[in-house]
Amino acid sequence: MIKRNILIASAFFSFSVGIAQQYGGMWIPTELNEKEMKDLGMKISAKDIFNTQKPSIKDAVVQFNGGCTAEIISPKGLLLTNHHCGYSQIQSHSTVQNDLLSNGFWAKNNSEELANPGVTVDFIVDIKDVTKEILEGNPNLETAQINANIQKVQSTIKTEPGQKVMVKSMYYGNKYYAFVTDTFKDIRLVGAPPQSIGKFGSDTDNWVWPRHTGDFSMFRIYADKNNRPAEYSKDNVPYVPKHYLPVSIKDKKENDFTFVFGFPGRTTEYLPSIAVDKIMRDTDPARIAVRDVALKTLDEKMRADDATRIKYASKYASVANYWKKWIGEVEGLKKSNAVQKKATYEQTLISKNPDIKITLDQLTQLYNEQAPYALNNAYYTETIRNAETLALANLFSNYIAAVESGKMDEKNTVAFKNRLASFYKDYSAELDAKVTAKLLALYANKTAPTYLPAGFEKYKNEAQNLQTIENLSKNSVITGRSEVNGASLSSDIDKAFSNPDQLVTAIKKDEMYILFNSLKDTYSKTADKQYTSLQTKIDVLQKKFMAQQMETDKERKFFPDANSTMRVTYGKVKGSSPRDAVSYDFQTHLSGVIEKYVPGDYEFDVPQKLVDLYNKKDYGIYKDKSGDVPVGFTATNHTTGGNSGSPALDAQGNLVGLNFDRQWEGTMSDINYDPRFSRNIMVDTKYILFVIDKFADSKWLVDEMKIVK
Ligand code: ARG
Ligand code: ASP
């Protein structure tokens, strides 16, 4: 409708002026652009967000188990993160009789909370710019000296017992920051909704807006009696945080200020146009093509056979996640004209500083030279990842190398065997023989002959491959279909390892293993070595290009690319208009869950109790002024993988949502954030509390929190 489009256009214009809205931004929390945040509506100060002298919001935000973010929402260390972040913990407590993934889990009191050995959360105690100490004022300092300086800084910063210092390079090595961290190790599962809420919509809805997933789970941090980190002990007590986030259940409005605090993993926002062009044309499509084949092959079998579906559910989701992201990324790069936009920007830079042309010409030449190797790298790495039998062969190849160089002691062997055992648990050799056969055919067809082992052409024929690989698989020790030391690796790993020399000899004679090795060998000699050495040269120039961009474009404020360190990103609650005649509202509701409901479906089933609550309109204080319960919402925050579980906060620093995804049309934000289409997706706090209180009858958890009405 025209009226709505005019509204969007004018709203877009009015917010497109700020830096955060133009280029996105994942800012180091000690270097926030307070003025811009306040102009956008923030009511608190940068000091309320990050402060080492007194409690601040950063004291409530932790990195969850190395890969996600979580936040503290009660004075008793109650932790909120995504369902997909706590997935493997929830799974690990599940049995066939007591399937927590399907049924959900809710502790009724502290004593019912479940321990998760190995799970950690990291607090950030302090962040320091240590560029001077690391680079000694010399931007071209040698790597060895830089590493020595990093060691020195890590050992000289004063910390409390148990704390660690980690130095991270920023802006491609133009700056360095030290992060002091505190790691807690007793993290217990408190609650999780059933998958039909926590993973509602599954892969079909993944990366998609409008979204109706209640992607949350709850944990609790435990500490020793001095409130310090400790290994699990029944004597540990709930951690008392310096700060915890009040939870707001106020209605949201479009254009409300919001910021997201978390640990984004990796972005590449400052690549030259040539690099973006290569990703868009070569490497993303190659990765997508390999996963296309793998996913189709798995899906066929998973649909036909329940046991396979359960075995491969988690693996399938993980392969599908980035497959779908890359498809969105390529589309988004095209649609946002990313290459042209970067090229134009480069011309502007060159007009101010002609030296930049030299850097860019060199980069262009290197990227062109690297292109065939990069393409081979994409096909090879994806083939090895998705053809599990080849991944397995790769593990054995590393094992044999370790054995032969005397590095395989008792402890390493146990670790290796454990790793194998968990691999075989969810592995179907027959199914993977099909995947491997098809991927090898794709690899043979897509790879230039110079990068292929002699005689590899014979794998081009897929139908023939299915036969050949099935035969190899059947007779192979590593697939577990053939015995060694009188046992199969997949059913009795201890017995199969009882005579390690015999095992190594058998593997070396294994034809599947030989096939993999020839592939790997040729790849490393003909492509990987060249790829890596060119990448080293590119890295040196990228560092220079980054420095030149920062020196030349004085008006622009540059944020460092994400590197799993703590960041703040900010923006506004907003819908979008990603395609002609399509416009998205910023908010979804419970009625939308019911609209998508397909009884019995593995992605869109809904628990009966939720349907009942909906039918009775039993929403308590969790409905909004429309009378419905808000479920998800979008905003212009610039987020990426690792931001899952991050708190979305309002102008006052209250929790208003839980970040878990981005909308598909904007996933190129990792390379080219575009305020028109890039949106992060959050679960609304109202839905989270509604599920805890009304669905799970766990009001005791809500009572722990500070609710802002
Ligand atoms: N796309 C989100 C992220 O990258 C969520 C992934 C989990 N959900 C799924 N259906 N695989 O992590
Ligand atoms: N889903 C992602 C995560 O798990 C977040 C994103 O990529 O937007 O971190």
PDB file of N, CA and C in Angstrom, residues 12 15-16 18-26 267-270 332-333 336 338 341-342 556 559 569-572 574 635-640 662 665-680:
ATOM      1  N   PHE A  12      12.723   5.602   7.156  1.00  0.00           N
ATOM      2  CA  PHE A  12      14.057   5.160   6.769  1.00  0.00           C
ATOM      3  C   PHE A  12      14.997   6.356   6.626  1.00  0.00           C
ATOM      4  N   PHE A  15      16.117   7.795   9.948  1.00  0.00           N
ATOM      5  CA  PHE A  15      17.080   7.099  10.813  1.00  0.00           C
ATOM      6  C   PHE A  15      18.351   6.701  10.085  1.00  0.00           C
ATOM      7  N   SER A  16      18.433   7.056   8.817  1.00  0.00           N
ATOM      8  CA  SER A  16      19.595   6.580   8.071  1.00  0.00           C
ATOM      9  C   SER A  16      20.812   7.484   8.226  1.00  0.00           C
ATOM     10  N   GLY A  18      22.573   8.234  11.167  1.00  0.00           N
ATOM     11  CA  GLY A  18      23.601   7.845  12.132  1.00  0.00           C
ATOM     12  C   GLY A  18      24.542   6.788  11.589  1.00  0.00           C
ATOM     13  N   ILE A  19      25.720   6.718  12.205  1.00  0.00           N
ATOM     14  CA  ILE A  19      26.716   5.745  11.766  1.00  0.00           C
ATOM     15  C   ILE A  19      26.186   4.324  11.906  1.00  0.00           C
ATOM     16  N   ALA A  20      25.595   4.067  13.089  1.00  0.00           N
ATOM     17  CA  ALA A  20      25.143   2.703  13.361  1.00  0.00           C
ATOM     18  C   ALA A  20      24.123   2.268  12.322  1.00  0.00           C
ATOM     19  N   GLN A  21      23.317   3.218  11.851  1.00  0.00           N
ATOM     20  CA  GLN A  21      22.258   2.845  10.930  1.00  0.00           C
ATOM     21  C   GLN A  21      22.761   2.786   9.499  1.00  0.00           C
ATOM     22  N   GLN A  22      23.868   3.396   9.244  1.00  0.00           N
ATOM     23  CA  GLN A  22      24.364   3.410   7.881  1.00  0.00           C
ATOM     24  C   GLN A  22      25.231   2.182   7.596  1.00  0.00           C
ATOM     25  N   TYR A  23      26.189   1.948   8.494  1.00  0.00           N
ATOM     26  CA  TYR A  23      27.134   0.855   8.277  1.00  0.00           C
ATOM     27  C   TYR A  23      26.935  -0.301   9.245  1.00  0.00           C
ATOM     28  N   GLY A  24      25.957  -0.196  10.138  1.00  0.00           N
ATOM     29  CA  GLY A  24      25.892  -1.167  11.211  1.00  0.00           C
ATOM     30  C   GLY A  24      26.992  -0.869  12.205  1.00  0.00           C
ATOM     31  N   GLY A  25      27.325  -1.821  13.018  1.00  0.00           N
ATOM     32  CA  GLY A  25      28.409  -1.580  13.970  1.00  0.00           C
ATOM     33  C   GLY A  25      28.297  -2.497  15.164  1.00  0.00           C
ATOM     34  N   MET A  26      29.452  -3.089  15.518  1.00  0.00           N
ATOM     35  CA  MET A  26      29.538  -3.938  16.711  1.00  0.00           C
ATOM     36  C   MET A  26      30.666  -3.339  17.524  1.00  0.00           C
ATOM     37  N   THR A 267      32.820 -11.350  11.419  1.00  0.00           N
ATOM     38  CA  THR A 267      32.306 -10.615  10.264  1.00  0.00           C
ATOM     39  C   THR A 267      33.505 -10.191   9.418  1.00  0.00           C
ATOM     40  N   THR A 268      33.238  -9.819   8.164  1.00  0.00           N
ATOM     41  CA  THR A 268      34.294  -9.282   7.301  1.00  0.00           C
ATOM     42  C   THR A 268      33.697  -8.091   6.556  1.00  0.00           C
ATOM     43  N   GLU A 269      33.631  -6.968   7.248  1.00  0.00           N
ATOM     44  CA  GLU A 269      32.950  -5.788   6.707  1.00  0.00           C
ATOM     45  C   GLU A 269      33.865  -4.904   5.858  1.00  0.00           C
ATOM     46  N   TYR A 270      35.167  -5.132   5.902  1.00  0.00           N
ATOM     47  CA  TYR A 270      36.082  -4.174   5.262  1.00  0.00           C
ATOM     48  C   TYR A 270      36.865  -4.785   4.109  1.00  0.00           C
ATOM     49  N   GLY A 332      21.377 -11.393  -0.890  1.00  0.00           N
ATOM     50  CA  GLY A 332      21.464 -10.081  -0.256  1.00  0.00           C
ATOM     51  C   GLY A 332      22.616  -9.255  -0.812  1.00  0.00           C
ATOM     52  N   LEU A 333      23.737  -9.919  -1.122  1.00  0.00           N
ATOM     53  CA  LEU A 333      24.868  -9.182  -1.695  1.00  0.00           C
ATOM     54  C   LEU A 333      24.475  -8.624  -3.058  1.00  0.00           C
ATOM     55  N   SER A 336      21.734  -5.832  -2.505  1.00  0.00           N
ATOM     56  CA  SER A 336      22.236  -4.589  -1.905  1.00  0.00           C
ATOM     57  C   SER A 336      23.353  -3.997  -2.767  1.00  0.00           C
ATOM     58  N   ALA A 338      26.289  -4.912  -3.326  1.00  0.00           N
ATOM     59  CA  ALA A 338      27.436  -4.774  -2.434  1.00  0.00           C
ATOM     60  C   ALA A 338      28.741  -4.505  -3.186  1.00  0.00           C
ATOM     61  N   LYS A 341      28.750  -1.024  -4.608  1.00  0.00           N
ATOM     62  CA  LYS A 341      28.804  -0.063  -3.501  1.00  0.00           C
ATOM     63  C   LYS A 341      30.238   0.052  -2.962  1.00  0.00           C
ATOM     64  N   LYS A 342      30.877  -1.109  -2.803  1.00  0.00           N
ATOM     65  CA  LYS A 342      32.258  -1.101  -2.306  1.00  0.00           C
ATOM     66  C   LYS A 342      33.189  -0.467  -3.334  1.00  0.00           C
ATOM     67  N   ARG A 556      33.987   8.769   9.079  1.00  0.00           N
ATOM     68  CA  ARG A 556      33.349   7.504   9.441  1.00  0.00           C
ATOM     69  C   ARG A 556      33.980   6.960  10.718  1.00  0.00           C
ATOM     70  N   PHE A 559      34.137   0.329  13.329  1.00  0.00           N
ATOM     71  CA  PHE A 559      34.139  -0.669  14.405  1.00  0.00           C
ATOM     72  C   PHE A 559      35.005  -1.833  13.948  1.00  0.00           C
ATOM     73  N   THR A 569      25.794  -3.471  20.009  1.00  0.00           N
ATOM     74  CA  THR A 569      25.270  -2.932  18.759  1.00  0.00           C
ATOM     75  C   THR A 569      23.927  -2.289  19.077  1.00  0.00           C
ATOM     76  N   TYR A 570      23.568  -1.241  18.360  1.00  0.00           N
ATOM     77  CA  TYR A 570      22.323  -0.576  18.719  1.00  0.00           C
ATOM     78  C   TYR A 570      21.541  -0.141  17.490  1.00  0.00           C
ATOM     79  N   GLY A 571      20.261   0.096  17.695  1.00  0.00           N
ATOM     80  CA  GLY A 571      19.399   0.472  16.592  1.00  0.00           C
ATOM     81  C   GLY A 571      17.994   0.711  17.094  1.00  0.00           C
ATOM     82  N   LYS A 572      17.047   0.444  16.194  1.00  0.00           N
ATOM     83  CA  LYS A 572      15.657   0.693  16.543  1.00  0.00           C
ATOM     84  C   LYS A 572      14.795  -0.513  16.226  1.00  0.00           C
ATOM     85  N   LYS A 574      12.153  -2.249  14.441  1.00  0.00           N
ATOM     86  CA  LYS A 574      11.709  -1.892  13.105  1.00  0.00           C
ATOM     87  C   LYS A 574      11.307  -3.093  12.263  1.00  0.00           C
ATOM     88  N   ALA A 635      14.588  -5.729  14.811  1.00  0.00           N
ATOM     89  CA  ALA A 635      15.178  -4.402  14.990  1.00  0.00           C
ATOM     90  C   ALA A 635      16.377  -4.280  14.067  1.00  0.00           C
ATOM     91  N   THR A 636      16.960  -3.088  14.043  1.00  0.00           N
ATOM     92  CA  THR A 636      18.075  -2.850  13.111  1.00  0.00           C
ATOM     93  C   THR A 636      19.439  -3.136  13.736  1.00  0.00           C
ATOM     94  N   ASN A 637      19.473  -3.847  14.854  1.00  0.00           N
ATOM     95  CA  ASN A 637      20.762  -4.157  15.481  1.00  0.00           C
ATOM     96  C   ASN A 637      21.623  -5.033  14.561  1.00  0.00           C
ATOM     97  N   HIS A 638      22.880  -4.718  14.498  1.00  0.00           N
ATOM     98  CA  HIS A 638      23.812  -5.448  13.631  1.00  0.00           C
ATOM     99  C   HIS A 638      24.407  -6.626  14.407  1.00  0.00           C
ATOM    100  N   THR A 639      23.909  -7.819  14.126  1.00  0.00           N
ATOM    101  CA  THR A 639      24.330  -8.997  14.895  1.00  0.00           C
ATOM    102  C   THR A 639      24.867 -10.073  13.968  1.00  0.00           C
ATOM    103  N   THR A 640      25.503 -11.080  14.554  1.00  0.00           N
ATOM    104  CA  THR A 640      25.944 -12.226  13.757  1.00  0.00           C
ATOM    105  C   THR A 640      25.972 -13.467  14.635  1.00  0.00           C
ATOM    106  N   ARG A 662      18.588 -13.754  12.410  1.00  0.00           N
ATOM    107  CA  ARG A 662      18.434 -12.578  11.540  1.00  0.00           C
ATOM    108  C   ARG A 662      17.452 -12.921  10.440  1.00  0.00           C
ATOM    109  N   GLU A 665      16.689 -11.943   4.255  1.00  0.00           N
ATOM    110  CA  GLU A 665      17.025 -10.933   3.246  1.00  0.00           C
ATOM    111  C   GLU A 665      18.187 -10.051   3.705  1.00  0.00           C
ATOM    112  N   GLY A 666      18.597 -10.183   4.954  1.00  0.00           N
ATOM    113  CA  GLY A 666      19.643  -9.291   5.462  1.00  0.00           C
ATOM    114  C   GLY A 666      20.890 -10.000   5.949  1.00  0.00           C
ATOM    115  N   THR A 667      21.022 -11.314   5.662  1.00  0.00           N
ATOM    116  CA  THR A 667      22.143 -12.061   6.241  1.00  0.00           C
ATOM    117  C   THR A 667      23.493 -11.700   5.620  1.00  0.00           C
ATOM    118  N   MET A 668      23.473 -10.895   4.532  1.00  0.00           N
ATOM    119  CA  MET A 668      24.747 -10.422   4.005  1.00  0.00           C
ATOM    120  C   MET A 668      25.354  -9.377   4.939  1.00  0.00           C
ATOM    121  N   SER A 669      24.671  -9.110   6.048  1.00  0.00           N
ATOM    122  CA  SER A 669      25.198  -8.121   6.998  1.00  0.00           C
ATOM    123  C   SER A 669      26.583  -8.507   7.522  1.00  0.00           C
ATOM    124  N   ASP A 670      26.963  -9.776   7.415  1.00  0.00           N
ATOM    125  CA  ASP A 670      28.316 -10.177   7.828  1.00  0.00           C
ATOM    126  C   ASP A 670      29.383  -9.570   6.915  1.00  0.00           C
ATOM    127  N   ILE A 671      28.970  -9.171   5.715  1.00  0.00           N
ATOM    128  CA  ILE A 671      29.902  -8.633   4.732  1.00  0.00           C
ATOM    129  C   ILE A 671      29.511  -7.210   4.349  1.00  0.00           C
ATOM    130  N   ASN A 672      28.208  -6.974   4.302  1.00  0.00           N
ATOM    131  CA  ASN A 672      27.708  -5.672   3.890  1.00  0.00           C
ATOM    132  C   ASN A 672      26.374  -5.390   4.575  1.00  0.00           C
ATOM    133  N   TYR A 673      26.455  -4.835   5.782  1.00  0.00           N
ATOM    134  CA  TYR A 673      25.235  -4.499   6.521  1.00  0.00           C
ATOM    135  C   TYR A 673      24.438  -3.489   5.707  1.00  0.00           C
ATOM    136  N   ASP A 674      23.138  -3.729   5.561  1.00  0.00           N
ATOM    137  CA  ASP A 674      22.303  -2.781   4.830  1.00  0.00           C
ATOM    138  C   ASP A 674      21.079  -2.457   5.677  1.00  0.00           C
ATOM    139  N   PRO A 675      20.943  -1.198   6.094  1.00  0.00           N
ATOM    140  CA  PRO A 675      19.865  -0.846   7.025  1.00  0.00           C
ATOM    141  C   PRO A 675      18.477  -1.082   6.443  1.00  0.00           C
ATOM    142  N   ARG A 676      18.382  -1.227   5.144  1.00  0.00           N
ATOM    143  CA  ARG A 676      17.064  -1.452   4.553  1.00  0.00           C
ATOM    144  C   ARG A 676      16.557  -2.867   4.829  1.00  0.00           C
ATOM    145  N   PHE A 677      17.492  -3.840   4.826  1.00  0.00           N
ATOM    146  CA  PHE A 677      17.049  -5.235   4.933  1.00  0.00           C
ATOM    147  C   PHE A 677      17.616  -5.987   6.137  1.00  0.00           C
ATOM    148  N   SER A 678      18.678  -5.474   6.751  1.00  0.00           N
ATOM    149  CA  SER A 678      19.302  -6.250   7.816  1.00  0.00           C
ATOM    150  C   SER A 678      18.534  -6.063   9.123  1.00  0.00           C
ATOM    151  N   ARG A 679      17.975  -7.149   9.630  1.00  0.00           N
ATOM    152  CA  ARG A 679      17.217  -7.113  10.880  1.00  0.00           C
ATOM    153  C   ARG A 679      17.644  -8.280  11.754  1.00  0.00           C
ATOM    154  N   ASN A 680      17.790  -7.996  13.050  1.00  0.00           N
ATOM    155  CA  ASN A 680      17.976  -9.118  13.974  1.00  0.00           C
ATOM    156  C   ASN A 680      16.608  -9.533  14.504  1.00  0.00           C
TER     157      ASN A 680
END
